[in-house]
Amino acid sequence: MTYSIKHLFHIKAAREKVFEAISTINGLSNWWTKETSGDASLNGTIVFRFGPHGGFDMKVSEYIKNEKITWTCVESSHGWKGHFFTFILDENDGKTRVRFSHDGYESQDDGYAGVNFSWGRYMESLRQLCQTGKGEAFGSEGHRK
């Protein structure tokens, strides 16, 4: 049995803008980590680094423009290899509804709980980027350590 981290929230921005933030190197580097590089197209690999904390290499395994993106972790310094990360977007009440999931945990231990909290912070960073133009990516001035 595996466990998933799930977040559901709304962003007051067009779905196209939110999709750009989750599907381009520039967008990702402005809400998750400044140290983002690679190829964000279907079957490409995105490299995410968090300074001395290591990072992850994610293969873009599904890409439906303005609707859905899935990454498969292919390298990780945090035990995420083989985990899946999915963003599903739709419109709801004049906003973009985001359904995010991080799938692949074998237990709901302290590591799971800590990552769940961090994802919540980064989802808020994504919302702020899309609504105000400024996120709190790791390595940015506004990032809380």
Backbone as JSON, one array per atom type, in Angstrom:
{
  "sequence": "MTYSIKHLFHIKAAREKVFEAISTINGLSNWWTKETSGDASLNGTIVFRFGPHGGFDMKVSEYIKNEKITWTCVESSHGWKGHFFTFILDENDGKTRVRFSHDGYESQDDGYAGVNFSWGRYMESLRQLCQTGKGEAFGSEGHRK",
  "N": [[0.84, -1.18, 0.0], [0.51, 2.2, -0.81], [0.87, 5.71, 0.0], [-0.61, 8.96, -0.45], [0.02, 12.44, -0.79], [-2.17, 15.07, -0.82], [-3.47, 18.07, -2.18], [-5.92, 20.57, -2.5], [-6.98, 23.48, -3.97], [-7.77, 26.93, -4.8], [-7.01, 29.34, -7.33], [-6.97, 32.73, -8.1], [-6.7, 33.32, -11.02], [-6.18, 32.99, -14.56], [-6.52, 29.78, -16.08], [-4.59, 29.17, -18.02], [-2.43, 30.73, -17.23], [-1.77, 29.63, -14.74], [-1.1, 27.06, -15.58], [1.18, 27.63, -17.09], [2.89, 28.35, -15.01], [3.34, 25.91, -13.76], [4.45, 24.35, -15.69], [6.68, 25.27, -17.05], [10.2, 26.05, -17.12], [10.9, 28.63, -16.25], [8.51, 29.4, -14.9], [8.32, 27.41, -12.84], [10.67, 27.93, -11.43], [10.05, 30.21, -10.13], [8.26, 29.69, -8.09], [8.82, 27.24, -6.81], [11.69, 26.29, -6.67], [14.54, 28.3, -7.13], [16.64, 27.09, -8.34], [16.1, 25.6, -10.82], [16.16, 23.71, -13.74], [16.58, 22.31, -17.08], [14.49, 20.29, -19.26], [11.25, 20.94, -19.86], [9.31, 19.82, -21.46], [7.07, 17.24, -22.78], [8.19, 14.06, -21.86], [10.66, 15.11, -21.3], [13.28, 16.01, -18.93], [13.19, 17.56, -15.85], [15.23, 19.36, -13.68], [15.5, 19.83, -10.31], [16.91, 21.65, -7.71], [17.91, 22.22, -4.34], [19.9, 23.84, -3.03], [22.21, 23.01, -0.49], [20.61, 20.92, 0.29], [20.16, 19.01, -1.62], [18.21, 17.42, -4.19], [15.91, 16.74, -6.92], [15.24, 14.87, -9.91], [12.92, 15.09, -12.4], [10.92, 13.38, -14.65], [8.87, 14.44, -17.26], [5.98, 12.99, -17.55], [3.35, 13.08, -18.34], [1.41, 15.36, -20.17], [-0.93, 17.58, -20.69], [-2.0, 20.25, -22.2], [-2.87, 23.1, -20.35], [-4.47, 21.61, -18.66], [-3.45, 19.23, -17.33], [-0.55, 17.91, -15.74], [2.0, 15.56, -15.22], [4.67, 14.37, -13.3], [7.33, 12.03, -13.1], [9.46, 10.89, -10.68], [12.8, 10.43, -11.28], [15.36, 10.52, -10.26], [16.61, 11.09, -6.99], [17.6, 12.71, -4.0], [16.25, 12.36, -1.74], [14.74, 10.06, -1.4], [12.58, 9.9, -3.14], [12.51, 8.63, -5.59], [10.71, 7.1, -8.16], [8.3, 8.1, -7.25], [5.22, 9.85, -8.01], [3.98, 12.94, -9.3], [1.31, 15.01, -9.63], [-0.55, 17.53, -11.25], [-3.71, 18.77, -11.65], [-5.83, 20.81, -13.43], [-8.75, 22.83, -13.47], [-11.62, 24.88, -14.25], [-13.43, 26.7, -11.83], [-16.02, 28.36, -10.47], [-15.15, 30.86, -11.52], [-12.45, 30.81, -10.98], [-9.2, 29.18, -11.03], [-9.12, 25.85, -10.29], [-6.99, 23.81, -8.48], [-5.78, 20.61, -8.31], [-3.58, 18.8, -6.59], [-1.3, 16.11, -6.33], [0.99, 14.0, -4.64], [2.31, 11.05, -5.03], [3.27, 7.87, -3.7], [4.39, 7.27, -1.23], [5.43, 5.0, 1.32], [4.76, 4.91, 3.95], [3.08, 6.82, 6.5], [4.86, 8.58, 7.95], [7.06, 10.71, 9.98], [8.62, 11.98, 8.02], [6.9, 12.01, 5.8], [4.87, 13.66, 6.88], [6.29, 16.07, 7.23], [6.98, 16.72, 4.57], [4.43, 17.01, 3.52], [3.6, 19.35, 4.84], [5.51, 21.14, 3.78], [4.82, 21.04, 1.03], [2.34, 22.3, 1.19], [3.11, 24.92, 1.82], [4.56, 25.53, -0.53], [2.53, 25.3, -2.44], [1.02, 27.49, -1.74], [2.88, 29.42, -2.43], [2.87, 29.06, -5.21], [0.24, 29.92, -5.71], [0.46, 32.63, -4.91], [2.37, 33.54, -6.76], [0.91, 33.34, -9.18], [-1.24, 35.04, -8.67], [-0.17, 37.5, -7.81], [2.24, 37.87, -9.06], [4.57, 37.33, -7.74], [6.24, 34.79, -6.24], [7.37, 32.58, -3.55], [9.83, 31.07, -3.93], [12.29, 28.52, -3.16], [15.4, 29.82, -2.35], [14.79, 32.39, -3.11], [14.34, 35.89, -2.28], [12.07, 36.24, -0.66], [11.63, 33.76, 0.5], [10.9, 31.72, 3.24], [12.93, 30.42, 5.71]],
  "CA": [[0.0, 0.0, 0.0], [1.23, 3.48, -0.82], [0.1, 6.85, 0.46], [-0.52, 10.16, -1.27], [-0.21, 13.77, -0.26], [-3.1, 15.74, -1.73], [-3.88, 19.45, -1.89], [-6.95, 21.12, -3.38], [-7.1, 24.91, -3.67], [-8.17, 27.77, -5.93], [-6.16, 30.49, -7.65], [-7.67, 33.77, -8.87], [-5.93, 33.57, -12.25], [-6.59, 32.14, -15.68], [-5.93, 28.44, -16.1], [-3.38, 29.21, -18.85], [-1.36, 31.33, -16.43], [-1.39, 28.63, -13.74], [-0.41, 25.98, -16.28], [2.52, 28.12, -17.42], [3.68, 28.34, -13.78], [3.7, 24.53, -13.38], [4.93, 23.57, -16.85], [7.85, 25.89, -17.7], [11.34, 26.22, -16.22], [10.76, 29.94, -15.64], [7.42, 29.37, -13.93], [8.68, 26.57, -11.69], [11.75, 28.56, -10.67], [9.52, 31.35, -9.4], [7.45, 29.3, -6.93], [9.32, 26.07, -6.07], [13.09, 26.55, -6.36], [15.27, 29.09, -8.12], [17.59, 26.18, -8.99], [15.34, 24.73, -11.71], [16.7, 23.7, -15.1], [16.23, 21.11, -17.83], [13.54, 20.27, -20.36], [9.91, 20.8, -19.28], [8.37, 19.28, -22.43], [6.72, 15.84, -22.58], [9.33, 13.14, -21.83], [11.86, 15.82, -20.88], [13.62, 15.88, -17.52], [13.37, 18.81, -15.13], [16.15, 19.21, -12.57], [15.19, 20.73, -9.2], [17.91, 21.58, -6.65], [17.62, 23.03, -3.16], [21.17, 24.14, -2.39], [22.86, 21.88, 0.19], [19.62, 19.88, 0.61], [20.02, 18.08, -2.73], [17.08, 17.7, -5.06], [15.18, 15.72, -7.65], [15.11, 14.93, -11.36], [11.56, 14.67, -12.71], [10.56, 13.19, -16.06], [7.51, 14.88, -17.57], [5.39, 11.76, -18.09], [2.05, 13.4, -18.93], [1.34, 16.8, -20.45], [-2.14, 17.97, -21.42], [-1.93, 21.71, -22.07], [-3.86, 23.83, -19.55], [-5.32, 20.69, -17.91], [-2.81, 18.24, -16.47], [0.86, 17.58, -15.92], [2.48, 14.56, -14.26], [6.11, 14.1, -13.29], [7.81, 10.82, -12.45], [10.79, 11.16, -10.13], [13.77, 9.44, -11.78], [16.53, 10.61, -9.37], [16.25, 11.85, -5.79], [18.43, 12.6, -2.8], [15.31, 12.31, -0.61], [13.93, 8.85, -1.41], [11.37, 10.06, -3.95], [12.6, 7.93, -6.87], [9.51, 6.31, -8.39], [7.09, 8.83, -6.86], [4.52, 10.59, -9.07], [3.5, 14.26, -8.9], [0.3, 15.36, -10.63], [-1.34, 18.75, -11.13], [-4.89, 18.77, -12.51], [-6.43, 22.14, -13.41], [-10.02, 23.09, -14.13], [-12.21, 26.15, -13.85], [-14.47, 26.54, -10.83], [-16.49, 29.62, -9.9], [-14.34, 31.96, -12.0], [-11.06, 30.63, -10.55], [-8.59, 27.92, -11.43], [-9.03, 24.87, -9.21], [-5.78, 22.99, -8.6], [-5.71, 19.35, -7.56], [-2.19, 18.34, -6.6], [-1.02, 14.9, -5.55], [2.35, 13.43, -4.59], [2.0, 9.64, -4.76], [4.35, 6.91, -3.63], [4.91, 7.05, 0.13], [5.14, 3.68, 1.88], [4.2, 5.09, 5.29], [2.75, 8.19, 6.85], [5.77, 8.85, 9.06], [7.4, 12.11, 10.14], [9.07, 12.51, 6.73], [5.67, 12.27, 5.04], [4.21, 14.82, 7.48], [7.09, 17.26, 6.93], [6.85, 17.03, 3.15], [3.08, 17.5, 3.34], [3.62, 20.75, 5.27], [6.28, 21.91, 2.79], [4.02, 21.17, -0.19], [1.33, 23.33, 1.45], [3.79, 26.22, 1.68], [4.89, 25.79, -1.93], [1.29, 25.54, -3.17], [0.68, 28.91, -1.5], [3.83, 30.18, -3.25], [2.32, 29.0, -6.57], [-0.93, 30.81, -5.75], [0.92, 34.02, -4.86], [3.0, 33.86, -8.05], [-0.12, 33.51, -10.2], [-2.14, 36.14, -8.33], [0.53, 38.77, -7.57], [3.47, 37.95, -9.85], [5.73, 37.07, -6.9], [6.17, 33.61, -5.38], [8.42, 32.46, -2.55], [10.62, 29.89, -4.27], [13.53, 28.29, -2.43], [16.49, 30.63, -2.9], [14.37, 33.77, -3.4], [14.39, 36.8, -1.13], [10.91, 36.07, 0.21], [11.53, 32.39, 1.02], [11.07, 31.55, 4.7], [13.78, 29.25, 5.96]],
  "C": [[0.89, 1.25, 0.0], [0.27, 4.6, -0.43], [0.36, 8.06, -0.43], [-0.69, 11.4, -0.41], [-1.11, 14.46, -1.28], [-3.39, 17.15, -1.24], [-4.89, 19.88, -2.95], [-7.12, 22.58, -2.98], [-7.44, 25.66, -4.95], [-7.21, 28.93, -6.09], [-6.98, 31.46, -8.49], [-6.8, 34.19, -10.04], [-6.42, 32.62, -13.32], [-5.85, 30.81, -15.65], [-4.64, 28.41, -16.91], [-2.19, 29.76, -18.07], [-0.86, 30.33, -15.38], [-0.62, 27.49, -14.42], [1.0, 26.4, -16.65], [3.43, 28.06, -16.19], [4.12, 26.93, -13.38], [4.35, 23.75, -14.51], [6.1, 24.19, -17.59], [8.97, 26.05, -16.66], [11.23, 27.57, -15.51], [9.66, 29.96, -14.58], [7.79, 28.61, -12.68], [9.74, 27.23, -10.81], [11.26, 29.76, -9.87], [8.59, 30.99, -8.26], [8.0, 28.11, -6.17], [10.78, 26.24, -5.69], [13.74, 27.33, -7.5], [16.22, 28.21, -8.92], [16.84, 25.14, -9.82], [15.93, 24.85, -13.11], [16.2, 22.44, -15.81], [15.21, 21.36, -18.92], [12.15, 19.97, -19.81], [8.88, 20.27, -20.27], [8.09, 17.8, -22.14], [7.94, 14.95, -22.81], [10.67, 13.81, -21.52], [12.11, 15.59, -19.4], [13.89, 17.26, -16.94], [14.23, 18.52, -13.9], [15.83, 20.28, -11.52], [16.26, 20.56, -8.12], [17.55, 22.58, -5.56], [18.9, 23.24, -2.37], [21.77, 22.9, -1.74], [21.91, 20.73, 0.52], [19.44, 18.87, -0.52], [18.83, 18.44, -3.6], [16.57, 16.48, -5.79], [15.29, 15.95, -9.15], [13.75, 14.33, -11.7], [11.37, 14.54, -14.23], [9.11, 13.64, -16.24], [6.82, 13.71, -18.28], [3.99, 11.94, -18.66], [1.94, 14.91, -19.05], [0.11, 17.05, -21.31], [-2.29, 19.47, -21.18], [-3.15, 22.28, -21.36], [-4.78, 22.92, -18.73], [-4.58, 19.82, -16.91], [-1.34, 18.09, -16.8], [1.24, 16.58, -14.83], [3.98, 14.41, -14.43], [6.33, 12.75, -12.62], [9.22, 11.1, -11.96], [11.75, 10.05, -10.57], [15.09, 9.46, -11.0], [16.15, 11.48, -8.19], [17.26, 11.63, -4.68], [17.56, 12.46, -1.55], [14.41, 11.07, -0.61], [12.66, 8.93, -2.23], [11.42, 9.31, -5.29], [11.4, 6.99, -7.01], [8.22, 6.96, -7.93], [6.53, 9.58, -8.06], [3.95, 11.87, -8.49], [2.55, 14.73, -9.99], [-0.4, 16.66, -10.25], [-2.48, 18.62, -12.13], [-5.57, 20.12, -12.33], [-7.8, 22.11, -14.07], [-10.55, 24.43, -13.63], [-13.36, 25.89, -12.89], [-14.81, 27.91, -10.25], [-15.59, 30.81, -10.26], [-12.88, 31.91, -11.58], [-10.52, 29.35, -11.14], [-8.5, 27.03, -10.2], [-7.82, 23.98, -9.49], [-5.95, 21.77, -7.71], [-4.29, 18.84, -7.71], [-2.08, 17.05, -5.81], [0.45, 14.5, -5.72], [2.15, 12.01, -4.11], [3.27, 8.8, -4.67], [4.93, 6.64, -2.25], [4.51, 5.67, 0.66], [4.59, 3.76, 3.29], [3.91, 6.57, 5.52], [3.55, 8.56, 8.1], [6.07, 10.34, 9.16], [7.89, 12.75, 8.84], [7.9, 12.88, 5.84], [4.99, 13.54, 5.55], [4.96, 16.11, 7.16], [6.97, 17.69, 5.48], [5.45, 17.56, 2.86], [2.99, 18.98, 3.72], [4.35, 21.61, 4.24], [5.5, 22.09, 1.49], [2.95, 22.24, 0.01], [1.92, 24.72, 1.28], [4.08, 26.53, 0.22], [3.63, 25.95, -2.8], [0.82, 26.98, -2.95], [1.62, 29.81, -2.3], [3.36, 30.21, -4.7], [1.13, 29.94, -6.69], [-0.49, 32.27, -5.78], [1.59, 34.43, -6.17], [1.93, 34.17, -9.09], [-1.02, 34.72, -9.93], [-1.43, 37.49, -8.21], [1.78, 38.96, -8.41], [4.72, 37.65, -9.04], [5.47, 35.87, -6.01], [7.3, 33.63, -4.37], [9.2, 31.17, -2.78], [11.83, 29.76, -3.36], [14.63, 29.08, -3.12], [16.09, 32.06, -3.24], [14.42, 34.59, -2.11], [13.24, 36.55, -0.16], [10.78, 34.71, 0.86], [11.81, 32.36, 2.52], [11.88, 30.28, 4.94], [13.39, 28.55, 7.23]]
}
